[in-house]
Amino acid sequence: MLQDSDLTPLERALCSAVAVGRLLDSRCRRSDEDDPARGRAWGKDRQIRAQVLRQLLTGEGCLDQAFGMPVAVRLRGASVIGRLNLGGRTVRCPLELYGCYLGGRLDLAKTEAPDISLRGSHLAQRLSARRLRLTGGLNLADGFLCHGGVDLRDGRIGSQLNCAVRR
């Protein structure tokens, strides 16, 4: 498990932001460079390890002690490094990855969560969300792109599914 002392400056900023539900925007504000399809080339100053997101969303580890309990994980224009495996876990707050790049697989199979938004994000690998249970909505729109397919079989979405997936 990662501790406060293991975090990069951007990861530390994210942990502070989620405690109040604030959006952390790591874009450089140049449209050609902020395109999530180019996220693989983004520098370390825009990278968040998947393990940090997992710990914030599930309460594993001790990040809550240093930063407080998350209200919402809201991240824009960042590259998520590694596989984000939330499969079979309960996510305790909303997750919003807006215009982000995920190079590793995103596993939401059998996950229970309030809301998940991946709008405008680029997933280089498959999204496994079989038997996903949401009390709120799922947003896969505004340029969302997923290579390798999206599996939502047997999922339950409590409110709205906003889906405009490009392959």
mmCIF file of C-alpha atoms in Angstrom, residues 57-166:
data_model
loop_
_atom_site.group_PDB
_atom_site.id
_atom_site.type_symbol
_atom_site.label_atom_id
_atom_site.label_comp_id
_atom_site.label_asym_id
_atom_site.label_seq_id
_atom_site.Cartn_x
_atom_site.Cartn_y
_atom_site.Cartn_z
ATOM 1 C CA LEU A 57 -11.931 4.788 -3.865
ATOM 2 C CA THR A 58 -11.907 1.739 -1.586
ATOM 3 C CA GLY A 59 -10.337 3.030 1.631
ATOM 4 C CA GLU A 60 -7.507 0.513 1.492
ATOM 5 C CA GLY A 61 -4.263 1.737 3.031
ATOM 6 C CA CYS A 62 -3.819 4.862 5.111
ATOM 7 C CA LEU A 63 -4.328 7.808 2.731
ATOM 8 C CA ASP A 64 -7.520 8.788 4.599
ATOM 9 C CA GLN A 65 -5.465 9.427 7.730
ATOM 10 C CA ALA A 66 -3.250 11.919 5.915
ATOM 11 C CA PHE A 67 -5.836 13.643 3.691
ATOM 12 C CA GLY A 68 -9.322 12.838 4.972
ATOM 13 C CA MET A 69 -12.052 10.638 3.566
ATOM 14 C CA PRO A 70 -12.883 11.296 -0.109
ATOM 15 C CA VAL A 71 -16.091 13.068 -1.070
ATOM 16 C CA ALA A 72 -15.541 12.391 -4.803
ATOM 17 C CA VAL A 73 -12.570 11.427 -6.999
ATOM 18 C CA ARG A 74 -12.639 13.932 -9.865
ATOM 19 C CA LEU A 75 -9.698 14.032 -12.268
ATOM 20 C CA ARG A 76 -9.294 15.709 -15.649
ATOM 21 C CA GLY A 77 -6.541 15.394 -18.255
ATOM 22 C CA ALA A 78 -4.383 12.853 -16.447
ATOM 23 C CA SER A 79 -2.776 9.588 -17.458
ATOM 24 C CA VAL A 80 -3.632 6.668 -15.186
ATOM 25 C CA ILE A 81 -0.645 4.351 -14.940
ATOM 26 C CA GLY A 82 -1.219 0.621 -14.467
ATOM 27 C CA ARG A 83 -4.303 -1.545 -14.231
ATOM 28 C CA LEU A 84 -7.148 -0.011 -12.234
ATOM 29 C CA ASN A 85 -8.681 -3.076 -10.641
ATOM 30 C CA LEU A 86 -11.820 -2.299 -8.655
ATOM 31 C CA GLY A 87 -13.392 -5.668 -9.442
ATOM 32 C CA GLY A 88 -15.567 -7.026 -6.644
ATOM 33 C CA ARG A 89 -15.009 -3.976 -4.463
ATOM 34 C CA THR A 90 -17.292 -1.334 -3.028
ATOM 35 C CA VAL A 91 -16.378 2.140 -4.230
ATOM 36 C CA ARG A 92 -17.291 4.619 -1.522
ATOM 37 C CA CYS A 93 -17.594 7.826 -3.539
ATOM 38 C CA PRO A 94 -18.279 8.960 -7.121
ATOM 39 C CA LEU A 95 -15.495 8.529 -9.699
ATOM 40 C CA GLU A 96 -15.069 11.021 -12.543
ATOM 41 C CA LEU A 97 -12.212 10.593 -15.004
ATOM 42 C CA TYR A 98 -12.794 13.301 -17.589
ATOM 43 C CA GLY A 99 -10.562 13.428 -20.664
ATOM 44 C CA CYS A 100 -8.100 11.015 -19.077
ATOM 45 C CA TYR A 101 -5.923 8.322 -20.618
ATOM 46 C CA LEU A 102 -5.935 4.823 -19.108
ATOM 47 C CA GLY A 103 -3.174 2.669 -20.561
ATOM 48 C CA GLY A 104 -3.942 -0.378 -18.420
ATOM 49 C CA ARG A 105 -7.137 -2.354 -18.149
ATOM 50 C CA LEU A 106 -10.061 -0.971 -16.150
ATOM 51 C CA ASP A 107 -11.813 -3.697 -14.158
ATOM 52 C CA LEU A 108 -15.216 -2.811 -12.702
ATOM 53 C CA ALA A 109 -16.648 -6.341 -12.745
ATOM 54 C CA LYS A 110 -18.906 -6.931 -9.716
ATOM 55 C CA THR A 111 -18.094 -3.447 -8.422
ATOM 56 C CA GLU A 112 -20.637 -1.500 -6.372
ATOM 57 C CA ALA A 113 -20.418 2.280 -6.680
ATOM 58 C CA PRO A 114 -22.515 5.453 -6.541
ATOM 59 C CA ASP A 115 -21.636 7.096 -9.908
ATOM 60 C CA ILE A 116 -18.938 6.560 -12.525
ATOM 61 C CA SER A 117 -18.087 8.959 -15.335
ATOM 62 C CA LEU A 118 -15.430 8.253 -17.950
ATOM 63 C CA ARG A 119 -16.598 10.956 -20.342
ATOM 64 C CA GLY A 120 -14.092 11.974 -22.938
ATOM 65 C CA SER A 121 -11.547 9.444 -21.692
ATOM 66 C CA HIS A 122 -9.429 7.091 -23.791
ATOM 67 C CA LEU A 123 -9.003 3.495 -22.631
ATOM 68 C CA ALA A 124 -6.196 1.679 -24.408
ATOM 69 C CA GLN A 125 -7.514 -1.679 -23.208
ATOM 70 C CA ARG A 126 -10.812 -3.317 -22.431
ATOM 71 C CA LEU A 127 -13.398 -2.096 -19.905
ATOM 72 C CA SER A 128 -14.729 -5.030 -17.932
ATOM 73 C CA ALA A 129 -17.874 -3.991 -16.046
ATOM 74 C CA ARG A 130 -19.851 -7.213 -15.992
ATOM 75 C CA ARG A 131 -22.318 -7.240 -13.077
ATOM 76 C CA LEU A 132 -21.424 -3.647 -12.180
ATOM 77 C CA ARG A 133 -23.899 -2.188 -9.669
ATOM 78 C CA LEU A 134 -24.403 1.582 -9.608
ATOM 79 C CA THR A 135 -26.865 3.470 -7.430
ATOM 80 C CA GLY A 136 -26.429 6.450 -9.764
ATOM 81 C CA GLY A 137 -25.361 6.796 -13.381
ATOM 82 C CA LEU A 138 -22.676 5.720 -15.822
ATOM 83 C CA ASN A 139 -21.324 8.279 -18.294
ATOM 84 C CA LEU A 140 -19.456 6.938 -21.332
ATOM 85 C CA ALA A 141 -19.954 9.907 -23.682
ATOM 86 C CA ASP A 142 -18.345 13.110 -24.980
ATOM 87 C CA GLY A 143 -15.679 11.348 -27.003
ATOM 88 C CA PHE A 144 -15.213 8.286 -24.770
ATOM 89 C CA LEU A 145 -13.051 5.773 -26.663
ATOM 90 C CA CYS A 146 -12.279 2.216 -25.611
ATOM 91 C CA HIS A 147 -10.053 -0.232 -27.461
ATOM 92 C CA GLY A 148 -10.731 -3.868 -26.671
ATOM 93 C CA GLY A 149 -14.442 -3.533 -25.991
ATOM 94 C CA VAL A 150 -16.822 -2.634 -23.197
ATOM 95 C CA ASP A 151 -18.568 -5.425 -21.288
ATOM 96 C CA LEU A 152 -21.601 -4.246 -19.274
ATOM 97 C CA ARG A 153 -23.461 -7.563 -19.244
ATOM 98 C CA ASP A 154 -25.751 -8.143 -16.273
ATOM 99 C CA GLY A 155 -24.984 -4.689 -14.872
ATOM 100 C CA ARG A 156 -27.459 -2.511 -12.994
ATOM 101 C CA ILE A 157 -27.446 1.241 -13.326
ATOM 102 C CA GLY A 158 -29.630 3.086 -10.836
ATOM 103 C CA SER A 159 -30.258 6.183 -12.913
ATOM 104 C CA GLN A 160 -28.900 7.192 -16.316
ATOM 105 C CA LEU A 161 -26.623 5.452 -18.810
ATOM 106 C CA ASN A 162 -25.086 8.078 -21.071
ATOM 107 C CA CYS A 163 -23.299 6.122 -23.742
ATOM 108 C CA ALA A 164 -21.766 7.216 -27.011
ATOM 109 C CA VAL A 165 -18.867 4.825 -27.439
ATOM 110 C CA ARG A 166 -16.423 5.018 -30.361
#
